[in-house]
Structures are given as C-alpha cells and as structure tokens.
mmCIF file of C-alpha atoms in Angstrom:
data_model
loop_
_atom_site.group_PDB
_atom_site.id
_atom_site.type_symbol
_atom_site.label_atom_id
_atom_site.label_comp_id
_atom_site.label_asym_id
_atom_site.label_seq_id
_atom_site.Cartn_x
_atom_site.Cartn_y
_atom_site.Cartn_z
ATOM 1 C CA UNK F 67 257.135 30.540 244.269
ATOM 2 C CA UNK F 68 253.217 30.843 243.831
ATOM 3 C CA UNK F 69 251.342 31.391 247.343
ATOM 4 C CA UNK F 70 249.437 28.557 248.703
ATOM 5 C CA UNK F 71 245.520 29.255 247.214
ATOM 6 C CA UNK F 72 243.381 27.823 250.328
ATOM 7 C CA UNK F 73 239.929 28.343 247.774
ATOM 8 C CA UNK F 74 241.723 26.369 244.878
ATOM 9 C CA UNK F 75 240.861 22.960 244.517
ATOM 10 C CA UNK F 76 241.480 19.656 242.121
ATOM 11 C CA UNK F 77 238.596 20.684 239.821
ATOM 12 C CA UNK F 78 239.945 23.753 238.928
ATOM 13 C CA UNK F 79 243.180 22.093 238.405
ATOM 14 C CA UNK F 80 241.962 19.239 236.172
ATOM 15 C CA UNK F 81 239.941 22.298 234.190
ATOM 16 C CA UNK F 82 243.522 24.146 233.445
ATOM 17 C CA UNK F 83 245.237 21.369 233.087
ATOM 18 C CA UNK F 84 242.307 19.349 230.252
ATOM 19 C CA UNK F 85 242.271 16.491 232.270
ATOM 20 C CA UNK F 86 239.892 15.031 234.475
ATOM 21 C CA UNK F 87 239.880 15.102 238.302
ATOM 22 C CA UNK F 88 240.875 11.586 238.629
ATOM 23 C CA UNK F 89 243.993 12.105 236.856
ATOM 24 C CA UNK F 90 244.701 14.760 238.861
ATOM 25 C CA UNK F 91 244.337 12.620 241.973
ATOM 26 C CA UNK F 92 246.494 10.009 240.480
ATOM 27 C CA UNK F 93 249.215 12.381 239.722
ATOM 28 C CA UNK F 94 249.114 13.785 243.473
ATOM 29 C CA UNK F 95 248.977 10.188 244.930
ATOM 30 C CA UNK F 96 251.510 8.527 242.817
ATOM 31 C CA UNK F 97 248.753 6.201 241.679
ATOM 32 C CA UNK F 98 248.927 3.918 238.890
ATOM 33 C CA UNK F 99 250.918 4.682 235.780
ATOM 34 C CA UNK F 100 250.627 8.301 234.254
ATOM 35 C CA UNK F 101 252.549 9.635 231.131
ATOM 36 C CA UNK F 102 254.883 12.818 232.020
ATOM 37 C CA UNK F 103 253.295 14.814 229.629
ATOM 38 C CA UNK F 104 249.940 14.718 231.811
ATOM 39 C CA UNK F 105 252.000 14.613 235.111
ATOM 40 C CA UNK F 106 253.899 17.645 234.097
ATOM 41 C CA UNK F 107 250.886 19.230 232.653
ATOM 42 C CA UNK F 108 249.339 19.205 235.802
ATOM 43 C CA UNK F 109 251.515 20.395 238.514
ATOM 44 C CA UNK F 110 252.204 23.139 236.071
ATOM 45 C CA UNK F 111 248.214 23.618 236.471
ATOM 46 C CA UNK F 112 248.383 23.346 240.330
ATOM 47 C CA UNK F 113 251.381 25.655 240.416
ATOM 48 C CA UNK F 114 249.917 28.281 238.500
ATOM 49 C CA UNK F 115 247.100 28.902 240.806
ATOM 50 C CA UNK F 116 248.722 28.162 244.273
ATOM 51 C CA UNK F 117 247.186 24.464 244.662
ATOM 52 C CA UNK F 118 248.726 22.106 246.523
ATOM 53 C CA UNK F 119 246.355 18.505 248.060
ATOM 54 C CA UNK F 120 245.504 19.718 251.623
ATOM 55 C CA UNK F 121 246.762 17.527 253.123
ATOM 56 C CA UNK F 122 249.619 18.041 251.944
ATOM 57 C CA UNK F 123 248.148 15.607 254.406
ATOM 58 C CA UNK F 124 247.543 13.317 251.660
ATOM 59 C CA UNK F 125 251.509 12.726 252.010
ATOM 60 C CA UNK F 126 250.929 11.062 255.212
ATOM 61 C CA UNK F 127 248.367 8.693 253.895
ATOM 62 C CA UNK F 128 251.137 7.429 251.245
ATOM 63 C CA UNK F 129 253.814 7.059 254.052
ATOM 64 C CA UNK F 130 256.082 9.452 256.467
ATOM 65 C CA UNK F 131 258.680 10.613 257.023
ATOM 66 C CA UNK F 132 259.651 9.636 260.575
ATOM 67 C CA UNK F 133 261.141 12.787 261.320
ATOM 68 C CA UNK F 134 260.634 15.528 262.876
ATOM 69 C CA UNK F 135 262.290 18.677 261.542
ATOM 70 C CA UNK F 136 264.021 21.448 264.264
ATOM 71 C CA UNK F 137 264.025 24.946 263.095
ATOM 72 C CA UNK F 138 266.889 27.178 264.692
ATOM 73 C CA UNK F 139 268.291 30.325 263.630
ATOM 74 C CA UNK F 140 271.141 30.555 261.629
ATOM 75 C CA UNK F 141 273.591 33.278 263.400
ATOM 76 C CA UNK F 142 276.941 33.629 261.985
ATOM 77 C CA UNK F 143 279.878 33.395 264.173
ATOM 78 C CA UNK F 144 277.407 32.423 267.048
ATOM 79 C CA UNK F 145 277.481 28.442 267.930
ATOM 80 C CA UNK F 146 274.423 27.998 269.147
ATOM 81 C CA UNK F 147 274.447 24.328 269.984
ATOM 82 C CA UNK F 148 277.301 25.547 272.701
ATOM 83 C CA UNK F 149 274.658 27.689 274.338
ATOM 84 C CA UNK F 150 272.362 26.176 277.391
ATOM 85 C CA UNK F 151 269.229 27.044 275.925
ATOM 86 C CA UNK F 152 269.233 25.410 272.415
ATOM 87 C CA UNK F 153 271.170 22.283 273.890
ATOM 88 C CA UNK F 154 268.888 22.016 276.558
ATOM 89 C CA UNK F 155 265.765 22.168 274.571
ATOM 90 C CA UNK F 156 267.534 19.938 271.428
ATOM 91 C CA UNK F 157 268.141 17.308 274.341
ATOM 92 C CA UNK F 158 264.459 17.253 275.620
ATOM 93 C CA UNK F 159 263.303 17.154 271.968
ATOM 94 C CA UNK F 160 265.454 14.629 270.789
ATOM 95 C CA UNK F 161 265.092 12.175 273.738
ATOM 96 C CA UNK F 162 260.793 12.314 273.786
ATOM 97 C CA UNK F 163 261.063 11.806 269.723
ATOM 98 C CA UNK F 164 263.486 8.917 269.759
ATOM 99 C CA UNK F 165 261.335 7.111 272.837
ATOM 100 C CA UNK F 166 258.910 7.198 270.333
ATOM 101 C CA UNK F 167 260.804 6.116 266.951
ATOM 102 C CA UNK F 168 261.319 9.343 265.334
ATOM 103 C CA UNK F 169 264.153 10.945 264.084
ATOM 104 C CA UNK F 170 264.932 14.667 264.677
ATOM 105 C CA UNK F 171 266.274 16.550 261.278
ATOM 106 C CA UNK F 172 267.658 19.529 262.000
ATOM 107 C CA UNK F 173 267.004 22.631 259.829
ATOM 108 C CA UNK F 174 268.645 26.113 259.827
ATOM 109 C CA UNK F 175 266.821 29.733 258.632
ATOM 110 C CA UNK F 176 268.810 32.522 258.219
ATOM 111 C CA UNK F 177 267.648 35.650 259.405
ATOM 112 C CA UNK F 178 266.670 37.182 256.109
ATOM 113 C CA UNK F 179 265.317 34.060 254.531
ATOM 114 C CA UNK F 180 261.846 34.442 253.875
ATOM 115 C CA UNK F 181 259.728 32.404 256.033
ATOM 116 C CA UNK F 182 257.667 29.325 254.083
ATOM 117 C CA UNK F 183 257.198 26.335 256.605
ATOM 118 C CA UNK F 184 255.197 24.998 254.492
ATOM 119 C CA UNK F 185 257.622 24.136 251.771
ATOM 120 C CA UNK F 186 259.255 21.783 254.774
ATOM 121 C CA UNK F 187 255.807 19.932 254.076
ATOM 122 C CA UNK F 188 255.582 19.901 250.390
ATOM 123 C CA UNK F 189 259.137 18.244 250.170
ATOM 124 C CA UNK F 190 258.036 15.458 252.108
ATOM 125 C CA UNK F 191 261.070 15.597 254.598
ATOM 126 C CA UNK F 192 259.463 16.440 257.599
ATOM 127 C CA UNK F 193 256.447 14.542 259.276
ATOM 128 C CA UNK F 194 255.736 17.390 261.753
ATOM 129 C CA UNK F 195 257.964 21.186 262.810
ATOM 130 C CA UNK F 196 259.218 22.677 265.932
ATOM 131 C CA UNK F 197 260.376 26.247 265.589
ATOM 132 C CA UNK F 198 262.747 27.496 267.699
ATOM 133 C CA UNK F 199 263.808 31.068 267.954
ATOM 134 C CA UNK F 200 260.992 32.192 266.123
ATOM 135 C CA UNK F 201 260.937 35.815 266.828
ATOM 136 C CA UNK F 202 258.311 38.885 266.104
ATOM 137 C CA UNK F 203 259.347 40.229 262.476
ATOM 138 C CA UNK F 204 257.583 40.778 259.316
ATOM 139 C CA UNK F 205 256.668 37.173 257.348
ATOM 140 C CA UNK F 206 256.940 35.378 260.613
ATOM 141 C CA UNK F 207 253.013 35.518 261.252
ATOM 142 C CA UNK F 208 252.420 34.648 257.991
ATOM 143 C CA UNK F 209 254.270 31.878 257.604
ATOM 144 C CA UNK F 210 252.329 30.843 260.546
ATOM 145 C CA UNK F 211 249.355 31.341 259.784
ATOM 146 C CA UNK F 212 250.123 28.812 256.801
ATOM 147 C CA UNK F 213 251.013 26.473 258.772
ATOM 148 C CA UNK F 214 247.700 26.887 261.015
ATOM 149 C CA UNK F 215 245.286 27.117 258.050
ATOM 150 C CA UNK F 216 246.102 23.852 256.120
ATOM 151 C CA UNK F 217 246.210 22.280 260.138
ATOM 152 C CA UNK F 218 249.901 20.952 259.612
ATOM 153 C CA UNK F 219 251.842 19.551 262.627
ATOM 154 C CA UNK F 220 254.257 22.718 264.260
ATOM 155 C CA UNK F 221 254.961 23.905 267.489
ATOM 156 C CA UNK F 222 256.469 26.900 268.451
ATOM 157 C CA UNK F 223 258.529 26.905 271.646
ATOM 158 C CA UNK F 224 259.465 30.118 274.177
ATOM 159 C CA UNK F 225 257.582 32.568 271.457
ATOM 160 C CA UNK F 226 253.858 33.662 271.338
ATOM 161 C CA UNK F 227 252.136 36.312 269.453
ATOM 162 C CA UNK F 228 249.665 38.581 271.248
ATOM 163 C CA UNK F 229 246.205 37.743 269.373
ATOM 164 C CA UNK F 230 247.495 34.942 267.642
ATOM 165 C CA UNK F 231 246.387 31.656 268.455
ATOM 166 C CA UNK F 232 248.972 29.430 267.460
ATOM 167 C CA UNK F 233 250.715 25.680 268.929
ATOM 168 C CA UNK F 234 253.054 27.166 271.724
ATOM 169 C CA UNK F 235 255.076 25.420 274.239
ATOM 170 C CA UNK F 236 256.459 28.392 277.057
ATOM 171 C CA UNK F 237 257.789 29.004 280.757
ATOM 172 C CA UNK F 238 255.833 31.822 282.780
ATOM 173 C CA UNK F 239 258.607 34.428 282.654
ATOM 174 C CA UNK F 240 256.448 36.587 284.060
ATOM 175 C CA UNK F 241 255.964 35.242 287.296
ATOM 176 C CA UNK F 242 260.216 34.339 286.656
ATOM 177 C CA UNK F 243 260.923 37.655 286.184
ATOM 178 C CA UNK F 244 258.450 38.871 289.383
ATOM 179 C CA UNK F 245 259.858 36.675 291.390
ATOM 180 C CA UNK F 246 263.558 37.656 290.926
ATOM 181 C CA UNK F 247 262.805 41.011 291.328
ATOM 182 C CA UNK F 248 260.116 40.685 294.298
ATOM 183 C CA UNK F 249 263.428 39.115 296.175
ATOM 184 C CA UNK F 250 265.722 41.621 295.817
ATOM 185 C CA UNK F 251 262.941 44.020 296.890
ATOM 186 C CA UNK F 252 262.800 41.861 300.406
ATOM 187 C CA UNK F 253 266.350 42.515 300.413
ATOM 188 C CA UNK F 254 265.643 46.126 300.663
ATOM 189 C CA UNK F 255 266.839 47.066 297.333
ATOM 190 C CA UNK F 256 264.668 49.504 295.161
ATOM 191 C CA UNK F 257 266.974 51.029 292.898
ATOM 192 C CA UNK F 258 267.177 47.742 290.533
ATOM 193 C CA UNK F 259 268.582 47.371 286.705
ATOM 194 C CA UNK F 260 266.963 45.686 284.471
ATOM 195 C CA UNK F 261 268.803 44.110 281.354
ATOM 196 C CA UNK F 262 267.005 43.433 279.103
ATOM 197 C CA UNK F 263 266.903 41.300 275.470
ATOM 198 C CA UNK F 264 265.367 42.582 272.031
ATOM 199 C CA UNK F 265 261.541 42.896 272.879
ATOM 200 C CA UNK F 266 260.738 40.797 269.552
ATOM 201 C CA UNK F 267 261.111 37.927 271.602
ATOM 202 C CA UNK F 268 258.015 37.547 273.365
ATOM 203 C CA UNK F 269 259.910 36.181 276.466
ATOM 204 C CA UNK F 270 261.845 39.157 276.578
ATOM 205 C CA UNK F 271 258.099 41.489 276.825
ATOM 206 C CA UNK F 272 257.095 38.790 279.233
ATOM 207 C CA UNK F 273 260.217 39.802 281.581
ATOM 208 C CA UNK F 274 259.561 43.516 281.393
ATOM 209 C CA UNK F 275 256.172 42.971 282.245
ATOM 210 C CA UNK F 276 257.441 40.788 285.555
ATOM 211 C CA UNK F 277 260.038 43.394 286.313
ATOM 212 C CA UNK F 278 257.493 46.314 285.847
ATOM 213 C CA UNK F 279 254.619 44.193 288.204
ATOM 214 C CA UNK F 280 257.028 43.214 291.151
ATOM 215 C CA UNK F 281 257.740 47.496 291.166
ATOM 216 C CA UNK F 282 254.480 48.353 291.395
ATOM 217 C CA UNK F 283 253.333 45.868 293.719
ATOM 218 C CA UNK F 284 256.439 47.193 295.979
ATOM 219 C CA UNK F 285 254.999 50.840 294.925
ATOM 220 C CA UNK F 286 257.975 51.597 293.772
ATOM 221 C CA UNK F 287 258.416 53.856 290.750
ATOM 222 C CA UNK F 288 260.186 52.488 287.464
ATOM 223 C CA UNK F 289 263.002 54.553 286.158
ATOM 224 C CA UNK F 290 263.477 54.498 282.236
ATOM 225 C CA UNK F 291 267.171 55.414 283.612
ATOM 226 C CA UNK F 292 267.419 51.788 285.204
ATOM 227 C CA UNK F 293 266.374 50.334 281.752
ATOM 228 C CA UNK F 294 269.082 48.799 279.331
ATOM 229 C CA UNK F 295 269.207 46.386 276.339
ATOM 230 C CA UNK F 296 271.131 43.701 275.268
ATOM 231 C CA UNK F 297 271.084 40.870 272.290
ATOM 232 C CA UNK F 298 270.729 37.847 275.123
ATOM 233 C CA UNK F 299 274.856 37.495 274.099
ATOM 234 C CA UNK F 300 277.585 37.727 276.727
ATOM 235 C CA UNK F 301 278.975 40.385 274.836
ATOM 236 C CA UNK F 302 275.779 42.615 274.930
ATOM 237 C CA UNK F 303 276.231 41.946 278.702
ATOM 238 C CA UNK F 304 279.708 42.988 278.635
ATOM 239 C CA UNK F 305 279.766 46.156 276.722
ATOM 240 C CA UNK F 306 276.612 47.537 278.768
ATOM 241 C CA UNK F 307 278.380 47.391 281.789
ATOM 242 C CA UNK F 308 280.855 50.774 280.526
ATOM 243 C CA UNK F 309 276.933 52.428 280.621
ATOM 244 C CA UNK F 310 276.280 50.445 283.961
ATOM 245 C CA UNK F 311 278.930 51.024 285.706
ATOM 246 C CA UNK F 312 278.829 54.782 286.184
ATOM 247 C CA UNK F 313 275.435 54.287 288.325
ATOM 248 C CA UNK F 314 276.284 51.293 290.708
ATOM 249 C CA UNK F 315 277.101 53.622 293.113
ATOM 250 C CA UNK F 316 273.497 54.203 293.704
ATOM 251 C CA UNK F 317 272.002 50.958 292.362
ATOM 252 C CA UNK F 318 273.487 48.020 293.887
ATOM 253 C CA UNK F 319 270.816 45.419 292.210
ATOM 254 C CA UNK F 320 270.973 44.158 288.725
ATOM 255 C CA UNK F 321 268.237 41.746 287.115
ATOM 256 C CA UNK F 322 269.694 40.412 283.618
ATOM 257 C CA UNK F 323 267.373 38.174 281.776
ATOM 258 C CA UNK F 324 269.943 35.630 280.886
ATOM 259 C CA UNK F 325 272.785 34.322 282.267
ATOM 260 C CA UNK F 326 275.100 34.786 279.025
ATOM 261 C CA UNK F 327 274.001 38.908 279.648
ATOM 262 C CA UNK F 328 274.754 38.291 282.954
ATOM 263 C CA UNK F 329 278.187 36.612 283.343
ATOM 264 C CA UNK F 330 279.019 39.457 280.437
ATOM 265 C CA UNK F 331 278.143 42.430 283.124
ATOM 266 C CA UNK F 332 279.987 40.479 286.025
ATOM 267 C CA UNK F 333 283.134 40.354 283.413
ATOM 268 C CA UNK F 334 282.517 43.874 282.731
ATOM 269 C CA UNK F 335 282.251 45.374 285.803
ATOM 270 C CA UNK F 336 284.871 43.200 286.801
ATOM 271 C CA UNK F 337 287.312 45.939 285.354
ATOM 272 C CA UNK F 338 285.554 48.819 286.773
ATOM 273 C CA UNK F 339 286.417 47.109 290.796
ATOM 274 C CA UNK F 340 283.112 45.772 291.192
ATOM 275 C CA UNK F 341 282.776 42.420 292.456
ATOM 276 C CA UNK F 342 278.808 40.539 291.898
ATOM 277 C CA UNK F 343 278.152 40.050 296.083
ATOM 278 C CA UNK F 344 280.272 42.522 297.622
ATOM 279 C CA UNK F 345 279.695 45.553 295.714
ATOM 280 C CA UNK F 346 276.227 44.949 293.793
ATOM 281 C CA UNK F 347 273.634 41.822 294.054
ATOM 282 C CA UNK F 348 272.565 40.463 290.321
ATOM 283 C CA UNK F 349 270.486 37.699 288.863
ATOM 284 C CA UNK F 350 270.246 36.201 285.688
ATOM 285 C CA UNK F 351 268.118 33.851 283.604
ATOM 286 C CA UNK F 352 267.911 30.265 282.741
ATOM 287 C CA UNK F 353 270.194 28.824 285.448
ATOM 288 C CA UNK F 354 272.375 27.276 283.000
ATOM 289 C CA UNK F 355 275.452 25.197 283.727
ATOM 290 C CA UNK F 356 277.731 28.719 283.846
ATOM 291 C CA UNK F 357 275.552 30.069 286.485
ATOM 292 C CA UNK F 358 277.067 27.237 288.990
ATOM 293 C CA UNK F 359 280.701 27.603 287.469
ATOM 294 C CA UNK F 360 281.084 31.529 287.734
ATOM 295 C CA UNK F 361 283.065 33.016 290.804
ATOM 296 C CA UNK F 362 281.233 33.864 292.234
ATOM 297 C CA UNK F 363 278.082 31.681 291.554
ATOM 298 C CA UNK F 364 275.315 33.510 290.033
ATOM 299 C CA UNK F 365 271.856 33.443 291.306
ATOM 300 C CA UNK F 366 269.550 32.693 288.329
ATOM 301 C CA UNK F 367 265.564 31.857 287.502
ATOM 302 C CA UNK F 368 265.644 28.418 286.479
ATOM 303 C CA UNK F 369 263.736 27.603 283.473
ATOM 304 C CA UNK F 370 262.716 23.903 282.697
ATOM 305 C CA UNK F 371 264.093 24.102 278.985
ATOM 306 C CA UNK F 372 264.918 19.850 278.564
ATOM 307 C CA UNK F 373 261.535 19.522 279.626
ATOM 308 C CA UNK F 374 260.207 21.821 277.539
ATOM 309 C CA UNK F 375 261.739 20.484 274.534
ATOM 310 C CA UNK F 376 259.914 17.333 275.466
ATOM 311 C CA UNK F 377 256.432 18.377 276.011
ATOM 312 C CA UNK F 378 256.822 19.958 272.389
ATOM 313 C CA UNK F 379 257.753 16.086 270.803
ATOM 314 C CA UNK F 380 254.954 15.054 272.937
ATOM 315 C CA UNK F 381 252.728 17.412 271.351
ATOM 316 C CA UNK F 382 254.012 17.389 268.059
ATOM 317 C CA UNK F 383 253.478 14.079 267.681
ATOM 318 C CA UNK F 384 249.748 14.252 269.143
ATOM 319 C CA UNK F 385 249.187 16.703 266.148
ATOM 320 C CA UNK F 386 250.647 13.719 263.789
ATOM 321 C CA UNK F 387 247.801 11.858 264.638
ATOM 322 C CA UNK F 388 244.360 14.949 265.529
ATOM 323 C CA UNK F 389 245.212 17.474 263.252
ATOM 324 C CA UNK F 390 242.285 19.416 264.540
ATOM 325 C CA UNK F 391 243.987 19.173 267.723
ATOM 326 C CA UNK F 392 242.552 22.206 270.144
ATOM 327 C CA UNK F 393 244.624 24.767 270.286
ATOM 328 C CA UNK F 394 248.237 23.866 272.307
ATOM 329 C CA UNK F 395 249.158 26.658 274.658
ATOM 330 C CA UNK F 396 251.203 25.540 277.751
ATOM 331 C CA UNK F 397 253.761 26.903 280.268
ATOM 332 C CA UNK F 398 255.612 25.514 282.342
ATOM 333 C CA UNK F 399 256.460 26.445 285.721
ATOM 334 C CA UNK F 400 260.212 28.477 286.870
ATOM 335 C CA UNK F 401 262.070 28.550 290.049
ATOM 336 C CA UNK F 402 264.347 31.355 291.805
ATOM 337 C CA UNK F 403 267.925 29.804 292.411
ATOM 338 C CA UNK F 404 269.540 32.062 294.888
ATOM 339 C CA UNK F 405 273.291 31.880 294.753
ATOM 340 C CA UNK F 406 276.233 33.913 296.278
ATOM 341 C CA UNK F 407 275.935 36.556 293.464
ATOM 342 C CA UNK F 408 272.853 37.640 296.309
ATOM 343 C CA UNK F 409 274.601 36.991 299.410
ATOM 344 C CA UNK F 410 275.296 40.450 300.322
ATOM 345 C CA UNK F 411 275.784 41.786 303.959
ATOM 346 C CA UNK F 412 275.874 44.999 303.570
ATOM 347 C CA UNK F 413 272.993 47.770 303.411
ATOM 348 C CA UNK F 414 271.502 49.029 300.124
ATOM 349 C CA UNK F 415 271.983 52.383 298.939
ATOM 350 C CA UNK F 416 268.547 53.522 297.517
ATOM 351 C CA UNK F 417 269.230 56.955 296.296
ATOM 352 C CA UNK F 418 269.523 57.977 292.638
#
C-alpha cells in the first residue's frame, strides 16, 4: 500500500486524475452523483501519490462511527483476556465509553504485522484508537508518528517512547518499583533479585530504573548477578527459578515485576523446598486477583489499571472533539500491598 504523502494535496490529485478539484471533493465526500469512471479515476490518482483528505477527518464531518477501536496483541496460545491486566484495563475502557454512548470494537495485531493505524481510519470503522501492548520495535514509531501527524484520535496506554511525544496514559512504575524495593531494604535485606520483563516495554525500563534508584539511595551496590529476565508469563517466572534457586541461600529477597512472574517463581521454588515467607520474602506487580488467592498471599504494587483504562476513553474521546488537543501525558499513582509473602521473622542473610 502507497505511504500516506503529508505534502500531497487535492490539486495535485485533480491534475493526475484530469478533473477538477471539485470533483475530487465530491468523490471524497460522497457528494452528489459522480460516474465510476471519474470516481475510480480518482482514487487511483490519490493512491498513486499517497493522498488521502486529512481529515481523514473529513469522515467525521459525514458521520461516525461510534466506536472506539482496542488494539491488543495477538499471542498465540496466550488468552489474554484471562490475564488481570488486559481485563482490567478492557473493563475501565469499556465502562467510560459506554457512559458515554460508544461502542468498543476490539482489534487484534499480530506480532509481525506491520504497523498502519492509520488504515483503522481510512476504513471508517473506528472513530478514535487505544493501543494496548504497544511495545518498542521497529515500525512501531512510525506508525505513530502517522497517527500524530494527520492529528487522529489514539492513545497509547502503559508504553512511552523516550523523545517521543505522543498521547500516553501510564502508572509511575518508577516510584512502584522504588517503593517495593525501598521496603525490603527497611527490612534489612540488601541482597535483592530483581525479575525482570523484556525492556521493550517501557514499563519494564521504568522498573529497572526504580529498582536501580531505591539501591543507590540505600548505597547499596547493584549486582548484574541479582539480575534476571522473564516474558511477564508465569512460565518465564517458573523456569527462572532452576537459575534462582541455587542463590537463595544468600539472597532471601525477590522483586518480580508482575505477579504472573511471580506466582511462577513461588511454584518453582516450590520444588526446590523453598516456601515465599519462611525461606525468602518476594513481591510482585499489579496486585491482581491471584496475588490475594496464592498460599501464601503475595505482596504486590498495586497498579490502578480499570482506572486507567478509563482516563484513556475519557481522553480519547476529548481528542474526538480538539484534535489539536495538547499533548496527553498522564500517570497515575501506585500503592505497595504488603502481604504474608513479606511477613518474615527471621534475620536476612546479606552475604553473596
């Protein structure tokens, strides 16, 4: 498909095309009759050198819509709308839009499908976009940067790009993640994991950057050795406790920076004899529902993602109407939820 042209315009158009520029507007507006010779003439025009009516705002002159379209990763064998964080956040979404008599259409990308937002636009489905997921890879910022440029209605939510000033709706996992760790520092722990997720996900740099603060302000030293990865999946959390395991005997404290990593270590080191608040303190991330059900309960940073989801709608649907909107860039506040999986009696170990 031919790349948007933002210098292309309807004169140029009606010039390739040998018709004049109010038959090109006609043809764009659905205005009055036109034979299909001309209207095919011209969008072959406009195709040809990336034109399409700013505005693809022009489509919400004409009528909308109504909905909103939800973009979510498509992950096979992983059912996302099971997970905390994308029911959460659907929930938020969905009840703010439908206060306000919109409909929520949601839309799945694969991984390796390029990104083009825009085309969302140019089929007239949705009125507006929230992306969710959205992740730092090649096309991402591009497709972006689309969206930005012709001043269409999206919102990103939990992702940012460093020097990129794009329509984001966030929590502060920094201070989340300094927090956590600050408290098992008062606990006298300074030997302390961190688990981490894929560092394309800016939430994930955010946490490392929390983690990394709360050890200096401590001056304590951070340990590459201490340092471990995961996918955000309980089985990321559940295979890294084999590596994990071997170095609890010196490191009783484990950050995880979400609770499905989490729960996967406690399961994991489960089989190894260790038991979360008798042998080793741990945290995780996003105090979802599981946190409360695990035995025992686990600690977590609660993140606000229902709201979330509806300060996006809010905002999404402010763009509907100020396109030129100033730049939206909010975060919401977290809290520390200390559970038994931090309940510990017994004195920390802090030699490696």
């Amino acid at each position: 498909m031919k790349e948007v042209n933002p210098v292309a315009n309807r004169k140029d158009v009606a010039k390739l095309a040998g018709v004049s520029e109010a038959t090109v507007s006609r043809v764009f507006n659905e205005v009055g009759p036109i034979r299909e010779e001309t209207k095919q003439k011209v969008l072959q025009a406009a195709a040809e050198i990336g034109y399409y009516p700013n505005a693809i705002a022009q489509s919400f002159a004409k009528g909308k819509s109504n909905n909103i379209g939800v973009i979510v990763p498509y992950l096979p064998k992983v059912h996302l709308m099971s997970t905390h964080y994308f029911s959460e956040l659907l929930s938020g979404i969905g009840a703010k839009l439908g206060e306000k008599g919109y409909g929520l259409l949601l839309l799945f990308q694969s991984p390796d499908e390029p990104k083009d937002y825009v085309q969302l636009f140019r089929s007239q489905k949705v009125d507006g976009c929230i992306i969710l997921g959205s992740k730092n890879i090649p096309g991402e910022i591009e497709a972006l940067s689309k969206l930005k440029e012709l001043q269409l209605p999206y919102c990103l939510v939990n992702q940012t790009f460093s020097g990129y000033l794009f329509h984001t709706i966030d929590a502060d996992h920094v201070q989340g993640s300094f927090e956590a760790v600050s408290a098992l520092i008062k606990k006298g722990f300074e030997q302390i994991i961190f688990v981490n997720g894929p560092l394309e996900y800016s939430n994930s740099s955010d946490r490392f950057q929390g983690y990394s603060s709360a050890l200096e302000m401590a001056g304590i030293a951070r340990k590459d050795q201490l340092i471990f990865q995961g996918n955000y999946s309980r089985k990321s959390g559940y295979e890294l406790a084999e590596r994990i395991a071997p170095i609890l005997r010196n490191s009783e404290a484990i950050f995880a920076a979400n609770d499905r990593m989490a729960i996967g270590l406690m399961q994991g080191l489960s089989s190894h004899g260790y038991q979360a608040g008798r042998d080793y303190v741990l945290v995780g991330y996003d105090d979802s529902e599981m946190a409360r059900m695990t035995s025992p309960p686990l600690s977590s940073v609660k993140v606000p993602l229902f709201e979330m989801g509806q300060l996006a709608a809010e905002k999404i649907l402010e763009l509907l109407t100020n396109p030129e909107h100033q730049v939206i860039n909010e975060k919401l506040p977290v809290t520390l939820i200390e559970r038994a999986t931090t309940l510990w009696g017994q004195s920390p170990k802090n030699t490696l």
